[in-house]
Coordinates of C-alpha atoms in Angstrom, one line a residue:
Chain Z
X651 CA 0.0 0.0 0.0
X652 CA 1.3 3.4 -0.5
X653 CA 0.0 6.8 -0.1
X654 CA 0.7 9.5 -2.8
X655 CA -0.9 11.8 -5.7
X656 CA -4.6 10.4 -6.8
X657 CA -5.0 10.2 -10.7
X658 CA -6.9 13.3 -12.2
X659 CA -5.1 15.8 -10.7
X660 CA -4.6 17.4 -13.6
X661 CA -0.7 17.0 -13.2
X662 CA -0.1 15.8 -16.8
X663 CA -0.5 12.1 -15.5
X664 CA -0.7 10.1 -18.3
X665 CA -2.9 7.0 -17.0
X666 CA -4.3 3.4 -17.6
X667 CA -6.4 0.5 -16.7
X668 CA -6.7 -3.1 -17.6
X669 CA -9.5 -4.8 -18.5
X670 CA -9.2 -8.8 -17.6
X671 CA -11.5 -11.1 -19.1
X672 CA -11.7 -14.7 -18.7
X673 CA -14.2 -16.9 -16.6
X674 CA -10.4 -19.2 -16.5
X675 CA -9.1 -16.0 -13.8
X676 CA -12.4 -16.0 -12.0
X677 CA -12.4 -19.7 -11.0
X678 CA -9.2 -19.5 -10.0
X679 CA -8.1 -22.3 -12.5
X680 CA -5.3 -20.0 -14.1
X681 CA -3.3 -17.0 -12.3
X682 CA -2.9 -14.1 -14.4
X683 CA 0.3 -12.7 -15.0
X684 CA -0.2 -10.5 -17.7
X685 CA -1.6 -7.1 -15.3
X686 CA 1.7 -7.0 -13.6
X687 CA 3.5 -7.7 -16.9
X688 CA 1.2 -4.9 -18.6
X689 CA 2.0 -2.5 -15.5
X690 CA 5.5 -3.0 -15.7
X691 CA 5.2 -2.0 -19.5
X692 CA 3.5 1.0 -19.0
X693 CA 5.9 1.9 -16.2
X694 CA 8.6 1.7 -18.0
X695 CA 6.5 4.7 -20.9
X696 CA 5.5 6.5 -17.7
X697 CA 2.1 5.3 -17.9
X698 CA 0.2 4.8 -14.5
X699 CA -2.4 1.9 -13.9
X700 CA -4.8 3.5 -12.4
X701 CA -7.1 0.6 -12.3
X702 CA -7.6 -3.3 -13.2
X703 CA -10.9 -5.4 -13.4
X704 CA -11.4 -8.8 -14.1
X705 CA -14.6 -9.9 -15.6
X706 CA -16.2 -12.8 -16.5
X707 CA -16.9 -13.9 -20.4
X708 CA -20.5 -12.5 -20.2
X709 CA -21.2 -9.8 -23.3
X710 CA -22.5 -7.0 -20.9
X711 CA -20.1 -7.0 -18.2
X712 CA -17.4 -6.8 -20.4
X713 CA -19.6 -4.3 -22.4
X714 CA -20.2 -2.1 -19.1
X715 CA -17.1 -2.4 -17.9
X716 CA -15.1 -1.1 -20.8
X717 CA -17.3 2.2 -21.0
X718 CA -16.7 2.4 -17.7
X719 CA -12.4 2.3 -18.0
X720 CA -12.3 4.0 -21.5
X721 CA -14.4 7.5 -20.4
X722 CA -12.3 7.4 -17.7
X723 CA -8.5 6.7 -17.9
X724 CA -6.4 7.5 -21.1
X725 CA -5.7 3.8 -22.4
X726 CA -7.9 0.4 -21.8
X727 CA -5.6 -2.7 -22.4
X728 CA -7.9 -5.9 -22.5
X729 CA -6.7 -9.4 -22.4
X730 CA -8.2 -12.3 -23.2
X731 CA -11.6 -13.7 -25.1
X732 CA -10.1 -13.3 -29.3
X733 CA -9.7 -16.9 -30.0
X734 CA -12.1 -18.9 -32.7
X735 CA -14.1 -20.4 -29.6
X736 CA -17.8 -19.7 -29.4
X737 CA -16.9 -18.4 -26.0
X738 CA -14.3 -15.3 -27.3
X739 CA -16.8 -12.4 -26.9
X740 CA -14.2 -10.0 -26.4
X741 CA -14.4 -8.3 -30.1
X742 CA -18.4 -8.4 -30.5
X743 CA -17.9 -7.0 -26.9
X744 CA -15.5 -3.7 -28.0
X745 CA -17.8 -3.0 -30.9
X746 CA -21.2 -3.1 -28.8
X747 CA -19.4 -0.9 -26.4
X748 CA -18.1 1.6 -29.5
X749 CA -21.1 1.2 -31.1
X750 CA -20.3 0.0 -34.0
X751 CA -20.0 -2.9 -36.6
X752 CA -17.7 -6.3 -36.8
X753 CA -16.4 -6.8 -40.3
X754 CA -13.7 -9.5 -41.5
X755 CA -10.7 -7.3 -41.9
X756 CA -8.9 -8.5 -45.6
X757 CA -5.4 -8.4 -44.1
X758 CA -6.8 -10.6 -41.1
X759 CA -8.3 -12.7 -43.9
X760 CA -5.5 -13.3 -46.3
X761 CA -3.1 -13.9 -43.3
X762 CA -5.6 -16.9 -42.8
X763 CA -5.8 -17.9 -46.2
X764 CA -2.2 -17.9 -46.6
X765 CA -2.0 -20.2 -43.5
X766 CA -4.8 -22.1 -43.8
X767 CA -6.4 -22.7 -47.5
X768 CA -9.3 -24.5 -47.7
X769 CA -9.2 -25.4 -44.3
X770 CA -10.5 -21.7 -42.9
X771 CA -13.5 -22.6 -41.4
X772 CA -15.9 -20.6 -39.9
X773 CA -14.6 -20.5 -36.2
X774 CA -11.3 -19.8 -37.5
X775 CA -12.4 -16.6 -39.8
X776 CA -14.7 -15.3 -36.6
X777 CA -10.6 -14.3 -35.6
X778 CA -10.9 -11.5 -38.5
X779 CA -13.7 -9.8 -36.9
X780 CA -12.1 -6.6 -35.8
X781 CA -14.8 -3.4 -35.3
X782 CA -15.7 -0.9 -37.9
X783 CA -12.5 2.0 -37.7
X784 CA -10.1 -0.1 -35.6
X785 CA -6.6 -0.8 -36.4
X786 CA -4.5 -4.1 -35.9
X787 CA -2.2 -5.1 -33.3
X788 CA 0.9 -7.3 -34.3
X789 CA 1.4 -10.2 -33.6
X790 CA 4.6 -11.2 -33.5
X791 CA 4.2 -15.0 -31.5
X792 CA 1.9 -17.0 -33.5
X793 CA -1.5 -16.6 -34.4
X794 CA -4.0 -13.7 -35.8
X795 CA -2.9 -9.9 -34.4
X796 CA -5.0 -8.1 -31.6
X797 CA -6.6 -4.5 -32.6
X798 CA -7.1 -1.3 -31.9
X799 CA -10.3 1.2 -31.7
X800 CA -10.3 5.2 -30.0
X801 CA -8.3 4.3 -26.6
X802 CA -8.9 0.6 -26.1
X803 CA -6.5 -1.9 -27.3
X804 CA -7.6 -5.8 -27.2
X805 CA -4.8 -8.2 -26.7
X806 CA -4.4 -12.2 -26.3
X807 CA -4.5 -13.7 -23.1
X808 CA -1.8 -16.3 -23.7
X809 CA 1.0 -14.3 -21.9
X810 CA 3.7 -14.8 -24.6
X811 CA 1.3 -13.8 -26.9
X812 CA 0.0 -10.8 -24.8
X813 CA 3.5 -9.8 -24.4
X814 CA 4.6 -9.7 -28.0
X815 CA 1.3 -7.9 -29.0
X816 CA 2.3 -5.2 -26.3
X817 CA 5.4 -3.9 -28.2
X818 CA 3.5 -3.2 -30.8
X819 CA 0.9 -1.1 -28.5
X820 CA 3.9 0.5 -26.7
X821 CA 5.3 3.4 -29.8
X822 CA 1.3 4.2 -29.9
X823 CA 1.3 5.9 -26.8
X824 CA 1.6 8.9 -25.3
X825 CA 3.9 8.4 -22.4
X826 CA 3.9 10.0 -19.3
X827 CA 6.8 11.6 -17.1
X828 CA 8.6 8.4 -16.0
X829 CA 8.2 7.1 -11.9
X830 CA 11.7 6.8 -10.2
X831 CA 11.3 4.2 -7.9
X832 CA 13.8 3.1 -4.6
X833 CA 13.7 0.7 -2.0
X834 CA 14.5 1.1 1.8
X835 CA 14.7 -2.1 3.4
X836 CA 14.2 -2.6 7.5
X837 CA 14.8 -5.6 9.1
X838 CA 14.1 -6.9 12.2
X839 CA 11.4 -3.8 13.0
X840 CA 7.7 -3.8 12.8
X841 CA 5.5 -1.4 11.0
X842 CA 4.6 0.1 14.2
X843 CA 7.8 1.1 14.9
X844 CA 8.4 2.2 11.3
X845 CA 5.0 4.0 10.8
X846 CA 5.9 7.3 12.4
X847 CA 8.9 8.5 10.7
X848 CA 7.5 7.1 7.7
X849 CA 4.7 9.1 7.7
X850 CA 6.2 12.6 8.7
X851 CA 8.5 12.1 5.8
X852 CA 5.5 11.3 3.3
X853 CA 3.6 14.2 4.4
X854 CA 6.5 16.4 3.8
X855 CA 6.8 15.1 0.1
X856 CA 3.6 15.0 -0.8
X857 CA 4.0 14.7 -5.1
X858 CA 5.8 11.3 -3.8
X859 CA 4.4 8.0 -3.2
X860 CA 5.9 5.9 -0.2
X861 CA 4.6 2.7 0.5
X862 CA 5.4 0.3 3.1
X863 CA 5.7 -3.6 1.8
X864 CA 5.5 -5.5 5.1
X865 CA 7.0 -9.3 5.9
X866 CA 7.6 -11.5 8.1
X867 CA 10.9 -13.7 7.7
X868 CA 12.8 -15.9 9.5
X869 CA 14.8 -13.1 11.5
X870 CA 11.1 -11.9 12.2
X871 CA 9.5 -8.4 11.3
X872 CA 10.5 -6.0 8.3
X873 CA 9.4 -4.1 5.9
X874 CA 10.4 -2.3 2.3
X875 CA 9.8 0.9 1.9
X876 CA 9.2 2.0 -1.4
X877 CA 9.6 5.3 -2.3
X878 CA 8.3 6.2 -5.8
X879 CA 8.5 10.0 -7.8
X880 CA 8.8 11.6 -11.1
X881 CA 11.4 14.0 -9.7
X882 CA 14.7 11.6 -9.5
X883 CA 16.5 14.8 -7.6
X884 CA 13.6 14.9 -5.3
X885 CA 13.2 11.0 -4.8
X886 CA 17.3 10.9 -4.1
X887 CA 16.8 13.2 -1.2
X888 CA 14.3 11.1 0.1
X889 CA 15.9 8.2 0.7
X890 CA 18.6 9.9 2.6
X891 CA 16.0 11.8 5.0
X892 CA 13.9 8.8 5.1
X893 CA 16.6 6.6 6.3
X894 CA 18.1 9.2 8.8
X895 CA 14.7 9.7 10.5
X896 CA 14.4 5.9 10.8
X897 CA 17.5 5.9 12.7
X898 CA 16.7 8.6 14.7
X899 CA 13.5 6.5 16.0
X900 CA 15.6 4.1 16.7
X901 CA 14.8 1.4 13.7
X902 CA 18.0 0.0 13.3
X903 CA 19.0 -2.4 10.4
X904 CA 18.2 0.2 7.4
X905 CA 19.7 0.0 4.1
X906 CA 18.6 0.6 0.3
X907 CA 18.9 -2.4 -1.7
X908 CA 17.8 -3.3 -5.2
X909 CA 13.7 -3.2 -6.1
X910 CA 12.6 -6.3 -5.6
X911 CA 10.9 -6.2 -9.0
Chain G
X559 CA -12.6 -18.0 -21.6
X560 CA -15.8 -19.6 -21.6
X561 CA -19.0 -19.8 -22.4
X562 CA -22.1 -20.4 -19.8
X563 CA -25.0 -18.8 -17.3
X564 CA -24.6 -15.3 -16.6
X565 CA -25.2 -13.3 -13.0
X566 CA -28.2 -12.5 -11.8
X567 CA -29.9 -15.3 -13.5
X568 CA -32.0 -15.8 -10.2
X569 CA -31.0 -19.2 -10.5
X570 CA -29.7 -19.4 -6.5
X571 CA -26.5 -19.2 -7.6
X572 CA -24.5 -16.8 -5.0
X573 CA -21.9 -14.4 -5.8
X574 CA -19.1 -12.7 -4.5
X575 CA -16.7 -10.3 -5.3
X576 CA -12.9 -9.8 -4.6
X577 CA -11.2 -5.9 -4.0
X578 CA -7.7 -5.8 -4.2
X579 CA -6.4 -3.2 -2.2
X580 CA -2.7 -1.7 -3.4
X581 CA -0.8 0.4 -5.1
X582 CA 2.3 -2.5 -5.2
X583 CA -0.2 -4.4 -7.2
X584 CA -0.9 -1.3 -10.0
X585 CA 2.9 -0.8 -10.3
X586 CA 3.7 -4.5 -11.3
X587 CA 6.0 -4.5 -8.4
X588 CA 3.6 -7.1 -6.8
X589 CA 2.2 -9.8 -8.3
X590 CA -1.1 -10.9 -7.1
X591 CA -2.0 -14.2 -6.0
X592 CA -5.0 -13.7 -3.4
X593 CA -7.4 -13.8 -6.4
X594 CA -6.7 -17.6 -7.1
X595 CA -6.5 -18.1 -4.0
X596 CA -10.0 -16.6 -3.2
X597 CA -11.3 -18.2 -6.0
X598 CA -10.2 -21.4 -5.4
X599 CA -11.4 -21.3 -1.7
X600 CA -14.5 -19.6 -2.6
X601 CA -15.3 -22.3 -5.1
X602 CA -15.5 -25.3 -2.5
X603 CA -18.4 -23.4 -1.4
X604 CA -20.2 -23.3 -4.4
X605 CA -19.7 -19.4 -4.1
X606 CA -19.0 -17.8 -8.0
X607 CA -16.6 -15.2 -8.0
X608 CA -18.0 -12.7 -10.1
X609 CA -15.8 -10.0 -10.6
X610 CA -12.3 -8.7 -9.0
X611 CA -11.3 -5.3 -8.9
X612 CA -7.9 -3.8 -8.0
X613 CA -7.8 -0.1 -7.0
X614 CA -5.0 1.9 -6.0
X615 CA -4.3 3.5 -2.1
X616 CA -6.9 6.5 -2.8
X617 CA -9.9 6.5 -0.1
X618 CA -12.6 7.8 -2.8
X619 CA -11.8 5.0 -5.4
X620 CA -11.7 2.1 -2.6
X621 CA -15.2 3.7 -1.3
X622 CA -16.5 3.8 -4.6
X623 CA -15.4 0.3 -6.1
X624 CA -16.6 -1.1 -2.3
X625 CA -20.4 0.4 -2.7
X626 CA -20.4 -0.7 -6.4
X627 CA -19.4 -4.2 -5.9
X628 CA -21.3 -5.1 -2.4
X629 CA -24.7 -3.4 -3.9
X630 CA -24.4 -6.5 -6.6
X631 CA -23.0 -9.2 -5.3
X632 CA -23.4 -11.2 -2.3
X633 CA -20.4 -10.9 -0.7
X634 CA -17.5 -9.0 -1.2
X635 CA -13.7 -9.6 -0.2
X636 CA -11.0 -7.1 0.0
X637 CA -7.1 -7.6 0.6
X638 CA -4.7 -5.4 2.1
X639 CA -4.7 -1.7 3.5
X640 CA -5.2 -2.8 7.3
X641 CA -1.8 -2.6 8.6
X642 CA -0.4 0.5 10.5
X643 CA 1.4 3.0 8.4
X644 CA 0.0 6.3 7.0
X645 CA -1.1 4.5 3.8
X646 CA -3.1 1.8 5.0
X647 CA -6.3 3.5 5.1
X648 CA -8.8 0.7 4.1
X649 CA -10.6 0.7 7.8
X650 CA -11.2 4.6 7.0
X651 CA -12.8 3.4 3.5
X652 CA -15.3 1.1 5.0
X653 CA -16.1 2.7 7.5
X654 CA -16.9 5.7 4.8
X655 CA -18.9 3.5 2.8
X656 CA -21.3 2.8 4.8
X657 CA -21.5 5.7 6.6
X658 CA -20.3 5.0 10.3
X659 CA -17.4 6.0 12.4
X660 CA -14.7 3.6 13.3
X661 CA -13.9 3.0 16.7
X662 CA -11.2 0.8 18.6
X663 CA -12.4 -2.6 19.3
X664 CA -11.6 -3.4 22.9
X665 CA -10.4 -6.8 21.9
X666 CA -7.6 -5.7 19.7
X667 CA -6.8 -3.5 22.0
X668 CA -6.2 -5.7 24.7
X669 CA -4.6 -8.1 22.1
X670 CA -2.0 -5.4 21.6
X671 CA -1.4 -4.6 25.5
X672 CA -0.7 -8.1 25.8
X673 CA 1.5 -8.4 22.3
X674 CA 3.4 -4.2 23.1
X675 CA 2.6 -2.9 26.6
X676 CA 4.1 0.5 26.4
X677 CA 5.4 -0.1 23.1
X678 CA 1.7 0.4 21.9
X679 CA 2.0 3.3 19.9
X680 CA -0.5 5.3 17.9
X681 CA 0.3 4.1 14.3
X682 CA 0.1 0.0 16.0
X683 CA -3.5 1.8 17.7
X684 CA -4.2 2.5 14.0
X685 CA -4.8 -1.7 13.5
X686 CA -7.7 -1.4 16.4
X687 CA -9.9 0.6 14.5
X688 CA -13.2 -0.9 13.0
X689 CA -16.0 0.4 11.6
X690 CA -19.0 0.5 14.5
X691 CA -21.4 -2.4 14.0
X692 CA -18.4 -4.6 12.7
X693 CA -17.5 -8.2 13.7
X694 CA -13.6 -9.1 13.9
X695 CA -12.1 -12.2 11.9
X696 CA -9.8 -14.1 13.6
X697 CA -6.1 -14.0 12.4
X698 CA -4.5 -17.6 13.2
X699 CA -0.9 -16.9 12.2
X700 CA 0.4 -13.6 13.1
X701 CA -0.7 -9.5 13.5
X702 CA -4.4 -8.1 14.6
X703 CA -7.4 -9.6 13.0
X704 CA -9.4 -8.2 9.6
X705 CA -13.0 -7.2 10.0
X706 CA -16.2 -7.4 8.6
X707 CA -19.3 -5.4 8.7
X708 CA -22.5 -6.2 6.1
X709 CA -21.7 -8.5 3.6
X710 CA -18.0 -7.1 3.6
X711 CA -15.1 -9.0 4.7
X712 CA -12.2 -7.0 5.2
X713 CA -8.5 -9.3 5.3
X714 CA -4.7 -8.7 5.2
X715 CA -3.0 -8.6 2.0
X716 CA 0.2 -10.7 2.7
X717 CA -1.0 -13.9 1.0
X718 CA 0.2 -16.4 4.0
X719 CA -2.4 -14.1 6.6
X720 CA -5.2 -13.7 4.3
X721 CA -5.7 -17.6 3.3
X722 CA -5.2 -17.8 7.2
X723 CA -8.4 -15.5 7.5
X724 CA -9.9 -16.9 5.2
X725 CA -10.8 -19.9 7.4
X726 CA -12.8 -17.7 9.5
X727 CA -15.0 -16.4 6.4
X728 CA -16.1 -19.7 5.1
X729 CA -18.0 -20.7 8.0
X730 CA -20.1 -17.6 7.7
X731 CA -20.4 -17.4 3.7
X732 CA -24.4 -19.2 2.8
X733 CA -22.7 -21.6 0.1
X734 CA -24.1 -22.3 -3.1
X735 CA -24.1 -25.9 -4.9
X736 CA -20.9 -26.9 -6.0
X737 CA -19.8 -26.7 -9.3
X738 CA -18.2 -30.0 -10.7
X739 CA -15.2 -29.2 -13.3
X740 CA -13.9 -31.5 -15.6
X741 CA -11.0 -31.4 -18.5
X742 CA -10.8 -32.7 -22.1
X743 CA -7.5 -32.2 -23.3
X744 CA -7.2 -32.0 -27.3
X745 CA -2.9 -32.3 -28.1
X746 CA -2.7 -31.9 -31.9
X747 CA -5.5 -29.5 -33.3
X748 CA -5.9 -25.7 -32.9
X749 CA -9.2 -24.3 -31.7
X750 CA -10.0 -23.7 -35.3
X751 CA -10.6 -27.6 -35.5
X752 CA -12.4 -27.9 -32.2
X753 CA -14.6 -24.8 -32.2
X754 CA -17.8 -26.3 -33.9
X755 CA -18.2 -29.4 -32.1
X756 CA -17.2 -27.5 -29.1
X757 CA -20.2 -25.0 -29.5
X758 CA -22.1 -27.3 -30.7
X759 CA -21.9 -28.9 -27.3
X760 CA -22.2 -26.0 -25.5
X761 CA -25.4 -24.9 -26.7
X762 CA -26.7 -27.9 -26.0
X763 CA -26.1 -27.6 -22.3
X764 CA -27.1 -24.0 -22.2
X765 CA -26.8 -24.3 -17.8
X766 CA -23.2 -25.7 -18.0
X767 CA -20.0 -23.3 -18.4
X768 CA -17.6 -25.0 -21.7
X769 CA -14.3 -23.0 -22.0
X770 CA -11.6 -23.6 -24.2
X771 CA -8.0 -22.9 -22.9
X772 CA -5.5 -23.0 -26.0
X773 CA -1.8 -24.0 -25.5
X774 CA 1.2 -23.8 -27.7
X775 CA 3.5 -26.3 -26.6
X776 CA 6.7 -28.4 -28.4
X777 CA 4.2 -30.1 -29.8
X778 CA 2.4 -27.9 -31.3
X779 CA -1.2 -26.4 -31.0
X780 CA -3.6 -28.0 -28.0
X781 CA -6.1 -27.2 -25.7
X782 CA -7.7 -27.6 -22.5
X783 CA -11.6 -27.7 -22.8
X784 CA -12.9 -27.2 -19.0
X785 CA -16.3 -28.6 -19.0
X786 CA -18.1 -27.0 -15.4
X787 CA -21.5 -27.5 -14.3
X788 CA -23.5 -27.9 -10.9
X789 CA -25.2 -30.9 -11.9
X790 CA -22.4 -33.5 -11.7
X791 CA -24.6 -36.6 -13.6
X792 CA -24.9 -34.2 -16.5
X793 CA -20.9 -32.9 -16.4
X794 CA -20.4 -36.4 -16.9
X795 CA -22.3 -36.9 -19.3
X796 CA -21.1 -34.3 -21.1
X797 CA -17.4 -35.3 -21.2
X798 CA -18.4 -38.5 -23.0
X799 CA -20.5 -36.1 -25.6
X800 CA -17.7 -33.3 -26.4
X801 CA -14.8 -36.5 -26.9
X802 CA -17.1 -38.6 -29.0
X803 CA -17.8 -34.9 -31.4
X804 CA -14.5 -34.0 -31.0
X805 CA -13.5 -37.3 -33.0
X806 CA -16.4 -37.2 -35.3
X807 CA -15.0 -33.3 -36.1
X808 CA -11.9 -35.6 -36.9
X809 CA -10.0 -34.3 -34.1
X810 CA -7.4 -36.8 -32.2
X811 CA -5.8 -37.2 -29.4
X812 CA -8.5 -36.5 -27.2
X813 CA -8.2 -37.4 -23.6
X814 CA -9.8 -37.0 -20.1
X815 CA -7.1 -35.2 -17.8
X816 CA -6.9 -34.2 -14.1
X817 CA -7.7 -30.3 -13.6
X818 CA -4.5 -28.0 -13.9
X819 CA -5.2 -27.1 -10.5

């Protein structure tokens, strides 16, 4: 958890959310990787993730919820739901929720023909279907591309695939002022003992985010604190006040190691 | 992804939904895996999880995506924000969506006299506070108890502590009837080739959930068709009906397998 600036403060935050669908992630049959792979990505471009659902493979939730994330945050990444399978709603899903048409897109379609002849059967070509006015997404793994319509780009759920599909999503964006992030590590103290320092050195950096990652190892109690800024200057001098007022409450065992990440 | 009934079908089934609580998780420094865990717990029960939603450390979007989930489903879980620094503020959030004041809860206090005597301080005073009207739920392996108040249950974030919580929910969750999950793995043929006699299947069993989980392994193309359904005569029956129109379709290497999970 961390404190720190909230999205729309007009501060030139560029931001995100991710839209996860897949009754597979609801039943807990698969863990998804791909939101922390996706907010690492957009990290990296500056981009926050503001926000991440997971919804089920049921046309109006996925509907409602991307109307929901697209009027809201900058970019929409979705994963999931664009294979041949009755079940892959995910692109009548974007065009209900923009309004508009599916149509087989001919580069889609002679991708398929090249790859598959007379054996392109219907399931196969419902993986042209891309809504009226939307771009593709590359695909550089294996199989059809993703695609692209106002703010909301639809990716694979396979992560490898997902993955691939993302640097091509990556140069179409407008990225933000890039988050410096550093880690103090504690050892052998408990929040509680951590939490007042911590705080009085938030509150005077208030533009920064500083979180406090608690566990419990064998040598018992610790925590890292994370300190995260756009100002690397700013986020430097943090550290150093951070750690001294830590010492001066007595929290010994303080150092700042690599992000864990 | 998969195809089957949808919420609110008034069909007894009971819902729930998971809020994930943490900036760590937005960032990609943490990955997840209290969602799966949830899910899979959850499940047992014969409780569907509905929907998950992750929102960052900002009171108005935990109070808003906390009154939007628990107004539709039946229950709704959250993770992390209740330890003691500046930044866990999730105790303030409930309490502000449903409109009542917290308080400290006289056991947790005296929990904490026993566990700090004088070392009590006001941020480890900060893990006493619940919302008035709220019940505690017991934390078996280490730190104060989580809370819950309506049909919110309010649990730790570090995974070990909230599966330990967890134990203390699912006595108090109404279940639902258990859904019965079985897999059909095809090794061989894309979901091009087992689309039609996958739907075909599917809409024949309009009350049972058929998804289609595509692999790319050294072998080549696969996938895992997850066939779940409440009713476990007619699950069964189904398995024999999707392998014998998988191999009409002219689809081999078909083969009952053990869940992933």
């Amino acid at each position: 958890m961390a404190s720190g600036p909230e999205a729309g403060e007009g501060d030139g935050r560029v931001t995100a959310a991710v839209l996860i669908i897949g009754d597979e992630i609801l039943s807990g049959r698969t863990q998804d990787t791909n939101l922390r792979d996706i907010a690492r990505y957009l990290g990296v471009l500056g981009i926050d993730l503001a926000e991440a659902r997971t919804v089920p493979d049921v046309l109006e939730e996925i509907v409602a919820a991307l109307n929901a994330l697209r009027s809201r945050y900058d970019y929409v990444i979705t994963t999931g739901g664009i294979g041949p399978t009755h079940d892959d709603i995910t692109a009548d899903a974007v065009a209900a929720a923009f309004g508009v048409e599916l149509e087989e897109h001919p580069e889609i379609l002679a991708m398929m023909e090249r790859r598959w002849g007379g054996e392109l059967n219907a399931a196969r070509r419902r993986m042209a279907r891309v809504p009226v006015g939307g771009d593709l997404v590359k695909n550089p793994v294996q199989g059809p591309p993703g695609f692209t319509i106002g703010n909301v780009f639809v990716l694979a759920g396979v992560p490898q695939i997902m993955r691939g599909m993302l640097e091509d999503v990556g140069p179409r964006l407008r990225g933000g002022r890039v988050t410096v992030s550093r880690t103090v590590r504690v050892e052998g103290s408990g929040e509680g003992q951590i939490a007042a320092p911590l705080e009085a050195v938030a509150r005077a950096h208030p533009q920064m985010s500083l979180g406090s990652y608690p566990f419990f190892g064998p040598d018992g109690y610790g925590s890292n604190l994370v300190l995260r800024g756009r100002d690397p200057a700013e986020v430097e001098a943090v550290v150093g006040e951070l750690t001294a007022a830590l010492r001066q409450a007595g929290v010994e065992n303080v150092r700042e190691v690599e992000p864990a990440a």
